PDB file of C-alpha atoms in Angstrom:
ATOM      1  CA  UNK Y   1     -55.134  93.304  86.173  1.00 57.00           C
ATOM      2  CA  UNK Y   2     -56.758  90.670  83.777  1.00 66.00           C
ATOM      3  CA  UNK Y   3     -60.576  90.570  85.088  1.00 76.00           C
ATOM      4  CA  UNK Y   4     -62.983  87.461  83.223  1.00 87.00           C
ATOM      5  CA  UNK Y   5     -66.437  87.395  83.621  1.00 92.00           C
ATOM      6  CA  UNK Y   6     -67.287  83.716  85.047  1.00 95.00           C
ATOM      7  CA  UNK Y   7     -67.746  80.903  82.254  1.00 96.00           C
ATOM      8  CA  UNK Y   8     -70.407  78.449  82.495  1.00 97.00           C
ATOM      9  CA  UNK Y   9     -70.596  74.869  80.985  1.00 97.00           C
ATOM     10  CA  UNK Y  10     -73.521  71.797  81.700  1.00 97.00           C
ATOM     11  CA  UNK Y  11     -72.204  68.542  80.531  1.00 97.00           C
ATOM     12  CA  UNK Y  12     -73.952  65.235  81.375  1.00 96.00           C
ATOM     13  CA  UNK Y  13     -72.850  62.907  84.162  1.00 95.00           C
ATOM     14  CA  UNK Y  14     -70.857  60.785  82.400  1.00 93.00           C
ATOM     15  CA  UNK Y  15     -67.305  60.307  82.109  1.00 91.00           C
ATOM     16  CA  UNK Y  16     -67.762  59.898  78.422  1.00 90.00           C
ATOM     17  CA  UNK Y  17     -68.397  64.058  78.604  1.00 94.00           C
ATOM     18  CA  UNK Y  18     -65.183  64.408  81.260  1.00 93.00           C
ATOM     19  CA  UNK Y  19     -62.985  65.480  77.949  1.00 92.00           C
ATOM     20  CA  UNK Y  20     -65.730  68.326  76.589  1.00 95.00           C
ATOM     21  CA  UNK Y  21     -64.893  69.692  80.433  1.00 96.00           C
ATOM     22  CA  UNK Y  22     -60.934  69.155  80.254  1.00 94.00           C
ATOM     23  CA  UNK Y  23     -60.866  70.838  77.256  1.00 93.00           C
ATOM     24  CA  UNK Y  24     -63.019  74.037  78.117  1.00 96.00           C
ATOM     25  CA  UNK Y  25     -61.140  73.818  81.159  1.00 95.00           C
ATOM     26  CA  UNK Y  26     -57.907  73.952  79.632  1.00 93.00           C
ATOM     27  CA  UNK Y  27     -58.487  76.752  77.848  1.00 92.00           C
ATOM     28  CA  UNK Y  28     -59.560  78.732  80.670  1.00 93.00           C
ATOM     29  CA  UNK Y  29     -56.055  77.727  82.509  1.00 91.00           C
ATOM     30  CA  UNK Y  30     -54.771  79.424  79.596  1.00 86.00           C
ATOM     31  CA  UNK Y  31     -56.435  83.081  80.058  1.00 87.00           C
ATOM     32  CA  UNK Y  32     -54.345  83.084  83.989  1.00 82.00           C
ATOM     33  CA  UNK Y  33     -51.865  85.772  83.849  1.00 58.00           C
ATOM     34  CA  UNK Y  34     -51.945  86.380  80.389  1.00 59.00           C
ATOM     35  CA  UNK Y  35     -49.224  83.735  80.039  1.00 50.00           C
ATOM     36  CA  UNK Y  36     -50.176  82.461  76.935  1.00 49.00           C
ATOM     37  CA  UNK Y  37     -48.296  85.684  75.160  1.00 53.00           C
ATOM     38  CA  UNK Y  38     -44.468  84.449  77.151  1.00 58.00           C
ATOM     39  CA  UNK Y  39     -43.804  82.098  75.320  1.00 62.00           C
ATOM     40  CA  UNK Y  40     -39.981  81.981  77.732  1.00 69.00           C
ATOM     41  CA  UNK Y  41     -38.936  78.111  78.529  1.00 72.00           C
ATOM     42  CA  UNK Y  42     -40.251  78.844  81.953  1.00 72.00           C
ATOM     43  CA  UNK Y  43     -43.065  80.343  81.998  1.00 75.00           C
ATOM     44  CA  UNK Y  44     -44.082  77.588  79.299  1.00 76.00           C
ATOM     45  CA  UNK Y  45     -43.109  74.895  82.123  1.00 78.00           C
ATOM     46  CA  UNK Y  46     -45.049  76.998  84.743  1.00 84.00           C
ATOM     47  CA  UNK Y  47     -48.037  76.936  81.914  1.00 86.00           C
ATOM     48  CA  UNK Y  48     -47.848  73.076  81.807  1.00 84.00           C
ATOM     49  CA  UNK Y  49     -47.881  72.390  85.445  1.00 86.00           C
ATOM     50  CA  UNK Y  50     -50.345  74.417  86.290  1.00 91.00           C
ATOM     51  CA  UNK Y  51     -52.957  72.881  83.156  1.00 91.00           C
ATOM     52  CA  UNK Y  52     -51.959  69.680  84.163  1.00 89.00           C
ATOM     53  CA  UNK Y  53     -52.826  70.019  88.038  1.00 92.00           C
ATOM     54  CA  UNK Y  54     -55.729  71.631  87.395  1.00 95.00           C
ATOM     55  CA  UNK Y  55     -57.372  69.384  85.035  1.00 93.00           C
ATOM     56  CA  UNK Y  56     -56.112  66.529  87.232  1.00 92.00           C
ATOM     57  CA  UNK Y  57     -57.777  67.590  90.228  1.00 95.00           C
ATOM     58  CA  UNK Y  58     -60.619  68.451  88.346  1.00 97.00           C
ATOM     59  CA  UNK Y  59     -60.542  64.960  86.684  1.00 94.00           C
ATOM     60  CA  UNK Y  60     -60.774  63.081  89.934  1.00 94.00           C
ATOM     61  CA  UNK Y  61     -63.797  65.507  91.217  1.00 96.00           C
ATOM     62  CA  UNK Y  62     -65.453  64.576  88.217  1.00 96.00           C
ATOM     63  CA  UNK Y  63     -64.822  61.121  87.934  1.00 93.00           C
ATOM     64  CA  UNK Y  64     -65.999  61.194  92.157  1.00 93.00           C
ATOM     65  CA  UNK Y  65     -69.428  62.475  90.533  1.00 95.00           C
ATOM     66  CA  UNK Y  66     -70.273  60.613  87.683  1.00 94.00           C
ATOM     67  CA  UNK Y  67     -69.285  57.198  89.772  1.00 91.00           C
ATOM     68  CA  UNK Y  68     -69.925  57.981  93.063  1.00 90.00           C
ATOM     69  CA  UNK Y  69     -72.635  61.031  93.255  1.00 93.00           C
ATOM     70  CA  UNK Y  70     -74.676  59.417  90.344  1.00 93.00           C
ATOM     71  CA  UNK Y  71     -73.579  56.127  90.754  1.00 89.00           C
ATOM     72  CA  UNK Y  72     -72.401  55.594  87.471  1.00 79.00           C
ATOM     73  CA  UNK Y  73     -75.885  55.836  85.964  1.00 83.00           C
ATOM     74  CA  UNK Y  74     -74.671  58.555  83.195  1.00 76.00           C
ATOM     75  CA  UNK Y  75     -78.093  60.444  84.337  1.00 83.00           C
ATOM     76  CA  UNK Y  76     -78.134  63.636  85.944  1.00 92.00           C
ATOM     77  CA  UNK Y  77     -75.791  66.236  84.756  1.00 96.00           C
ATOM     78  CA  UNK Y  78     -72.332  68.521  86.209  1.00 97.00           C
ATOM     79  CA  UNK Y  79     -72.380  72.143  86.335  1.00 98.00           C
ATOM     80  CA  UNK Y  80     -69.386  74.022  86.057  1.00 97.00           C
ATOM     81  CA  UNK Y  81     -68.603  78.062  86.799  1.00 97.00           C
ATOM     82  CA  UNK Y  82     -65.521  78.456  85.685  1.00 97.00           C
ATOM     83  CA  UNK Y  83     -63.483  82.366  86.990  1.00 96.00           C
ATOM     84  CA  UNK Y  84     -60.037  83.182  86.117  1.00 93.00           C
ATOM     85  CA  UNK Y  85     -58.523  86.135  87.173  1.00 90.00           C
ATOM     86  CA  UNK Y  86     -54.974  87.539  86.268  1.00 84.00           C
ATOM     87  CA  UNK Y  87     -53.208  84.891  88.989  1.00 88.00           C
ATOM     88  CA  UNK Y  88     -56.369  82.134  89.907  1.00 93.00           C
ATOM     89  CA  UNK Y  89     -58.532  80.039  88.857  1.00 95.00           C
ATOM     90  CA  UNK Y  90     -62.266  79.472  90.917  1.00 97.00           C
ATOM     91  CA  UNK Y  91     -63.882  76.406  89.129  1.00 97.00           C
ATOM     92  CA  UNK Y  92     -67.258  75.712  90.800  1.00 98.00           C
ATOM     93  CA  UNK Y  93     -68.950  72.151  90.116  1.00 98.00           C
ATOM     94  CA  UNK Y  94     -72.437  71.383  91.552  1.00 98.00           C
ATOM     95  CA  UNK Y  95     -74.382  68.277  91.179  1.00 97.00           C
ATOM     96  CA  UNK Y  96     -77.355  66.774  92.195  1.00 96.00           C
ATOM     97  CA  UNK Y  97     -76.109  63.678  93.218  1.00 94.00           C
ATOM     98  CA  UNK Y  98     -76.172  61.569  96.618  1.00 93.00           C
ATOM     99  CA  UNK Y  99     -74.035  63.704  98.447  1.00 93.00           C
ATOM    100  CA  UNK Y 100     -70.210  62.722  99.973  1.00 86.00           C
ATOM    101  CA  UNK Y 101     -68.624  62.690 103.031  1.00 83.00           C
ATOM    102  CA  UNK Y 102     -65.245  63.865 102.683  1.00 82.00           C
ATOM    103  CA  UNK Y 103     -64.230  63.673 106.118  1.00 80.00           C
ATOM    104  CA  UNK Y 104     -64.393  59.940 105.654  1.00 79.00           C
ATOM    105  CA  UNK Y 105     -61.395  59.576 102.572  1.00 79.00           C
ATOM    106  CA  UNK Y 106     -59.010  57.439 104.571  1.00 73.00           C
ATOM    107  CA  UNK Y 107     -55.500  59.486 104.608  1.00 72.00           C
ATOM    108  CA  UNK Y 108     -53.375  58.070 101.494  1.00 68.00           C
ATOM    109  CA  UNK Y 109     -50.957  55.191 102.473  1.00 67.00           C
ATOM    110  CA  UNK Y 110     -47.366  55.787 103.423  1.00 60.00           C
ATOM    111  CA  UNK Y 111     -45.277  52.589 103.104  1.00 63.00           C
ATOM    112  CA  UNK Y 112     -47.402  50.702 100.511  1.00 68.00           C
ATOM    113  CA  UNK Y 113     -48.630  51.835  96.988  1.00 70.00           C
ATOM    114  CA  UNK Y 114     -52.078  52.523  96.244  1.00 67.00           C
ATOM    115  CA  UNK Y 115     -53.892  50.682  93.789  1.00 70.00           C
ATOM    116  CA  UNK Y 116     -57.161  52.772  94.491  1.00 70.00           C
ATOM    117  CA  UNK Y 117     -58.490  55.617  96.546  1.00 75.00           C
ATOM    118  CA  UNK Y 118     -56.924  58.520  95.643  1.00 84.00           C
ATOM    119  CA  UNK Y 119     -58.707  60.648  93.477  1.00 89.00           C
ATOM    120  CA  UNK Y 120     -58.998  62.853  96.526  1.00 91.00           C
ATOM    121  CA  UNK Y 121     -55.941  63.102  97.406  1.00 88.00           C
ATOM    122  CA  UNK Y 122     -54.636  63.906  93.997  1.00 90.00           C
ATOM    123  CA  UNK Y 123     -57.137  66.609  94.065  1.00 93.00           C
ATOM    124  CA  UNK Y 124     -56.114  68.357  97.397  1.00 92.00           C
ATOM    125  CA  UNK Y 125     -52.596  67.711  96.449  1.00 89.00           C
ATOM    126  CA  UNK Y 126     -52.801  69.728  92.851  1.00 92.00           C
ATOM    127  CA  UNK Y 127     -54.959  72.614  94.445  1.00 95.00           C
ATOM    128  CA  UNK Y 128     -54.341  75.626  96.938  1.00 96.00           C
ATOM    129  CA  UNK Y 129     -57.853  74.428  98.312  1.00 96.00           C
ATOM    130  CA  UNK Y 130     -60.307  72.171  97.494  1.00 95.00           C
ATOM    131  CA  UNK Y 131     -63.979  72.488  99.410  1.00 96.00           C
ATOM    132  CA  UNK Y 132     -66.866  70.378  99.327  1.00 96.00           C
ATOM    133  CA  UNK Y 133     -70.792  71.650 100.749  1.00 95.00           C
ATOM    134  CA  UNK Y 134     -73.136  68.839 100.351  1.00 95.00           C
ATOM    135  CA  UNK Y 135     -76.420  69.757  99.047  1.00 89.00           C
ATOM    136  CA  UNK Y 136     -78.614  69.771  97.251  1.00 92.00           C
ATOM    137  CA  UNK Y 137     -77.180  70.833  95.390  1.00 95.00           C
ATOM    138  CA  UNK Y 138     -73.218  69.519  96.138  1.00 97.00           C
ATOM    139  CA  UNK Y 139     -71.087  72.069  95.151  1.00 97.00           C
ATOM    140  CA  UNK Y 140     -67.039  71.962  95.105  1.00 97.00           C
ATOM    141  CA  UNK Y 141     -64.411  74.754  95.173  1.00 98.00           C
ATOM    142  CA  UNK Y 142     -61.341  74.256  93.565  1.00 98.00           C
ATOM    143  CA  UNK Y 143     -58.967  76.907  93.684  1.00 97.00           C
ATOM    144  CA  UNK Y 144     -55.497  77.852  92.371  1.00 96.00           C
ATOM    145  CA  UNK Y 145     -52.966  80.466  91.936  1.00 94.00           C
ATOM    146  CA  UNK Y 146     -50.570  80.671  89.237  1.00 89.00           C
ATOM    147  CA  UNK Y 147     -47.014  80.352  90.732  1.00 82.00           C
ATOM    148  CA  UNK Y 148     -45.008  82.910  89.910  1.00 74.00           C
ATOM    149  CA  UNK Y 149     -41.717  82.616  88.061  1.00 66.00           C
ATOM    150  CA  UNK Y 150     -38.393  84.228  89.153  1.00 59.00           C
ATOM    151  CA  UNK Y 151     -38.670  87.584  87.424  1.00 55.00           C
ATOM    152  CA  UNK Y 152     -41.611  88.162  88.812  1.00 53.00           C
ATOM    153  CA  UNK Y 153     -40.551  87.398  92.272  1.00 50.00           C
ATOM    154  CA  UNK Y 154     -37.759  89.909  92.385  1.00 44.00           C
TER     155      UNK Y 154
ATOM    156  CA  UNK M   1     -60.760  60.075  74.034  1.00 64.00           C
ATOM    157  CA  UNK M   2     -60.426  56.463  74.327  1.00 83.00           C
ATOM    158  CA  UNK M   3     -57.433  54.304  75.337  1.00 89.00           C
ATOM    159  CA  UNK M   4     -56.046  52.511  72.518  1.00 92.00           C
ATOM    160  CA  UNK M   5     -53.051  50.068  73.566  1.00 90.00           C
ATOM    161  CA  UNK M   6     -50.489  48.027  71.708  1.00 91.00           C
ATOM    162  CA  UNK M   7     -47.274  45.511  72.495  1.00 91.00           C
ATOM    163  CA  UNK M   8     -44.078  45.341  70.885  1.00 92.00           C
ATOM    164  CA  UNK M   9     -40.746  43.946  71.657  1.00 90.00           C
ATOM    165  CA  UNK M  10     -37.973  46.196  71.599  1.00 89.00           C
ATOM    166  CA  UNK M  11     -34.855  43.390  72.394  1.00 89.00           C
ATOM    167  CA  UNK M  12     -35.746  41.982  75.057  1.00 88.00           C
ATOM    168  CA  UNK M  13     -37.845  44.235  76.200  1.00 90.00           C
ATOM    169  CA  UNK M  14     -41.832  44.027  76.218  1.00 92.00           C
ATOM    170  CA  UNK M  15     -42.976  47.441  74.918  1.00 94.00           C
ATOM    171  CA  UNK M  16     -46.832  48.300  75.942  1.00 94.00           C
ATOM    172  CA  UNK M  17     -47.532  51.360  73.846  1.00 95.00           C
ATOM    173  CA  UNK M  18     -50.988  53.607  75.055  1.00 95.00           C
ATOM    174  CA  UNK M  19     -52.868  56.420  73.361  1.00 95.00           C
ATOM    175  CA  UNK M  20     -55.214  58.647  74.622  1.00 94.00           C
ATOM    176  CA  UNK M  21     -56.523  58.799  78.077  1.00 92.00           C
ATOM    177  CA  UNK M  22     -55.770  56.303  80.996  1.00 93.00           C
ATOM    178  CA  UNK M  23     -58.619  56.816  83.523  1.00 91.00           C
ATOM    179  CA  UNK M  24     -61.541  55.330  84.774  1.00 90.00           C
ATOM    180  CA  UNK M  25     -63.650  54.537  81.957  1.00 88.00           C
ATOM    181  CA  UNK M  26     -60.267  53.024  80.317  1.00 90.00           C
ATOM    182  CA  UNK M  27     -58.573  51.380  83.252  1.00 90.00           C
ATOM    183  CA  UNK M  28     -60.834  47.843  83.687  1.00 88.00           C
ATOM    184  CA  UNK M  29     -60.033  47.065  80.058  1.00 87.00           C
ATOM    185  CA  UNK M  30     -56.043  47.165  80.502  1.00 89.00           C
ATOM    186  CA  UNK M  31     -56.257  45.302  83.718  1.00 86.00           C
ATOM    187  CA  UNK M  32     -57.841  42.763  82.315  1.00 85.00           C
ATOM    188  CA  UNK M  33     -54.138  42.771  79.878  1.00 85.00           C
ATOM    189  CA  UNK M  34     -52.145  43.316  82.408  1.00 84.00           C
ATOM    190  CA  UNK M  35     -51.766  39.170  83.786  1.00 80.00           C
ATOM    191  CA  UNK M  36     -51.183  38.395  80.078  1.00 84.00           C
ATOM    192  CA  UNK M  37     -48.204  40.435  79.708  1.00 84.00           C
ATOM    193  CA  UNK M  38     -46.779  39.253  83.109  1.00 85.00           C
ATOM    194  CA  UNK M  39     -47.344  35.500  81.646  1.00 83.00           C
ATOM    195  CA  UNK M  40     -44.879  36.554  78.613  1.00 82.00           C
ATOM    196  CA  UNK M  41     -42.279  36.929  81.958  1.00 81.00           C
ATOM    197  CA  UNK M  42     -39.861  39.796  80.068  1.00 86.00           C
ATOM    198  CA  UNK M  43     -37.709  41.395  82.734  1.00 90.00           C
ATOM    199  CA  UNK M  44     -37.929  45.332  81.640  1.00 93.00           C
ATOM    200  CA  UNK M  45     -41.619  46.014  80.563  1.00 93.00           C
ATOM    201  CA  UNK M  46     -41.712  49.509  78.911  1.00 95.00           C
ATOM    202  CA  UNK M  47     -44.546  51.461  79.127  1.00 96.00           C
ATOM    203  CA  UNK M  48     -44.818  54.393  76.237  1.00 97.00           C
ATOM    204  CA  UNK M  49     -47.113  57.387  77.190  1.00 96.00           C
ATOM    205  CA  UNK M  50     -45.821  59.935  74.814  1.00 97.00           C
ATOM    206  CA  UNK M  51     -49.427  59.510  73.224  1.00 96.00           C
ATOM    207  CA  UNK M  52     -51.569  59.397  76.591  1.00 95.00           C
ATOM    208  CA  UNK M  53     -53.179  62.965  77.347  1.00 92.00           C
ATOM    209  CA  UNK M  54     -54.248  62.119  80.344  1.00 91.00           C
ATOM    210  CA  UNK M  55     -54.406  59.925  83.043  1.00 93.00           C
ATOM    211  CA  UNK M  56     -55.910  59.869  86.480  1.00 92.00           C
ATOM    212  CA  UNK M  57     -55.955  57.997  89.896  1.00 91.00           C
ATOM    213  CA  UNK M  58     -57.900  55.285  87.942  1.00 91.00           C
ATOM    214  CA  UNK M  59     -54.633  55.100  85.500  1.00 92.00           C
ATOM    215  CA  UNK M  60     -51.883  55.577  87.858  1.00 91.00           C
ATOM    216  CA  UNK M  61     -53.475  52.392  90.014  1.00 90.00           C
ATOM    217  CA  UNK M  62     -53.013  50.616  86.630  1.00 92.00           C
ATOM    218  CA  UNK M  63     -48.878  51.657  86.272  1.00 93.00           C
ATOM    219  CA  UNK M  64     -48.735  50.688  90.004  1.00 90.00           C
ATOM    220  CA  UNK M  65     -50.680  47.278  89.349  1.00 90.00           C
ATOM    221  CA  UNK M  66     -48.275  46.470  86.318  1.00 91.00           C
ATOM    222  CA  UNK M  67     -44.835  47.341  88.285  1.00 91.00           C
ATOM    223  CA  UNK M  68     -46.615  45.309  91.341  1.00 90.00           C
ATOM    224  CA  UNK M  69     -47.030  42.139  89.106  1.00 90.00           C
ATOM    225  CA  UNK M  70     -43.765  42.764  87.415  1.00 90.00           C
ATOM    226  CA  UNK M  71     -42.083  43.114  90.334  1.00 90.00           C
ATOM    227  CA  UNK M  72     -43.551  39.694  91.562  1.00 90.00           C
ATOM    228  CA  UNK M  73     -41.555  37.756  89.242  1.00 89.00           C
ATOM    229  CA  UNK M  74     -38.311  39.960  89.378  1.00 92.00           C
ATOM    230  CA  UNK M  75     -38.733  42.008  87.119  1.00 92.00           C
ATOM    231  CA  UNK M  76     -38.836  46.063  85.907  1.00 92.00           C
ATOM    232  CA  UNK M  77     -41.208  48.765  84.592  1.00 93.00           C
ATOM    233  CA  UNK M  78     -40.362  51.938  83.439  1.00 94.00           C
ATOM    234  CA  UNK M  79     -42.382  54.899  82.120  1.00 96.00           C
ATOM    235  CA  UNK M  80     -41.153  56.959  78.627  1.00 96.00           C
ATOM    236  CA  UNK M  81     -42.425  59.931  76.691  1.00 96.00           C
ATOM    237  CA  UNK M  82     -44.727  61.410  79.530  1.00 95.00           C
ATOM    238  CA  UNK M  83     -45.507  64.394  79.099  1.00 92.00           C
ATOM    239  CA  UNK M  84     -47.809  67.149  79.810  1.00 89.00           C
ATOM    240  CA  UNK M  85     -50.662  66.629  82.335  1.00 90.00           C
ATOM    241  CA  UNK M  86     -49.417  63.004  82.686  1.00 92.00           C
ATOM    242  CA  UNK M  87     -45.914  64.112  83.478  1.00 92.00           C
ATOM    243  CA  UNK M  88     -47.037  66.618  86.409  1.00 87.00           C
ATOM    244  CA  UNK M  89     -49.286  63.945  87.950  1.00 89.00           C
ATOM    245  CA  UNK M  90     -45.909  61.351  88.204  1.00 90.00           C
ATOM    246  CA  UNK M  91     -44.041  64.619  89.650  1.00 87.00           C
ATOM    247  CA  UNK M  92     -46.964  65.204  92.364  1.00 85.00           C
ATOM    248  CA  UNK M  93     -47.335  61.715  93.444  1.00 84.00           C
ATOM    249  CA  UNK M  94     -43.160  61.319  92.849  1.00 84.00           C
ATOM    250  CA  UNK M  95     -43.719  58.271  90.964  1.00 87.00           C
ATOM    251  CA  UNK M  96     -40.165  58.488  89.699  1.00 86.00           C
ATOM    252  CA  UNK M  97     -39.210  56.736  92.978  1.00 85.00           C
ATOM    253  CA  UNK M  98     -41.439  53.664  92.184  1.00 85.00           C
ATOM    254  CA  UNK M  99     -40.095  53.357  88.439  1.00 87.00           C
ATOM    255  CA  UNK M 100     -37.941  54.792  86.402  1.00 89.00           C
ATOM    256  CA  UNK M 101     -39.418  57.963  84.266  1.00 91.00           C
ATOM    257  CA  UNK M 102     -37.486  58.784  80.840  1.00 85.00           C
TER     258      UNK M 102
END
């Protein structure tokens, strides 16, 4: 079993540094599983969803930071610990920012569409869990498991 | 990376071609497009993402703002070339049951 020593990455507040984060991110998506070496049609497709609801869920916890933590003042900065192992992916973030009640997100619309509010949502919905300790220092958990494909199942 | 946008008519269809990333940082500045193109009153706008890498909550309220307004006056919106991180956030949120994804 695959086994990663934790990665660690300080970017500023800002959402102009969000992409230096995707990116490392990204790569660390990669290193679950050792799927990068099946190159198969589905385990690409299994690849893809998984980067992409990662970073999105890490995208909105970011963006929640930089505009709500720091107010948008691009001072202050975002600490990430990122730990793969063979089938997950721990990413911690910890700011220093005014801290967030969570417990207060209003629960996403059902008849009408959103044009607004829901960053958090989108987060809890791309993760196996998402936690939140207020601080100082805030610190969030997002967690994930790779799905497995069908030959692995059997 | 920035947003760039462009339009384009494709028949008689308004084409609104993106690149890069539509999130928060990039979302106020296509708003602000967004009545203009609804002024032009074409009845399918097309919006091309197979150059957006990424988009967020911030982004997705823009796509929902631009079928909302298009919808107003009778018209469509659809979504092509998605792809990647963009394509599984339209899957998660089933977005292909507001407007069409090709």
């Amino acid at each position: 079993m695959a086994k990663y020593p934790p990665i660690t990455l300080r970017v500023p507040a800002s959402l102009l540094y969000r992409d230096v984060a995707v990116r490392s991110i990204t790569a660390v998506c990669h290193l679950i599983g050792g799927k990068a070496t099946d190159r198969s049609s589905d385990s690409l497709d299994l690849q893809r969803t998984f980067d992409g609801e990662f970073v999105s869920a890490f995208s909105e916890i970011f963006n929640n930071i930089a505009i709500h933590a720091y107010g948008g003042s691009d001072e202050g900065e975002i600490s990430l610990t990122m730990t793969p192992s063979s089938d997950q992916l721990l990413v911690e973030i910890t700011d220093t920012g005014s801290t967030f009640d969570i417990d207060s997100v209003p629960p996403p619309p059902v008849d009408d569409l959103p044009e607004g509010g829901m960053g958090i949502h989108i987060a809890r919905a791309c993760l196996d869990e998402l936690k939140y300790e207020p601080g100082p220092p805030n610190v969030w958990r997002l967690t994930k498991s790779f799905p497995k494909n069908e030959e692995q199942e059997e | 990376m920035a947003l760039t946008f462009s339009t384009s008519e494709e028949s008689t269809d308004l084409v609104l071609t993106m690149a890069g990333q539509l999130d928060a940082l990039s979302a106020p500045d296509i708003l602000t497009t967004i009545d203009g193109l609804i002024e032009k009153k074409h009845m399918m706008i097309v919006v091309d993402m197979a150059d957006v890498d990424l988009i967020d909550s911030s982004g997705v309220a823009v796509l929902v703002a631009l079928y909302k307004r298009s919808r107003s006056i009778g018209g469509k919106m659809k979504v092509r070339g998605a792809k990647d991180q963009p394509l599984a956030i339209f899957k998660l949120m089933n977005m292909k049951k507001v407007f069409q994804i090709a």
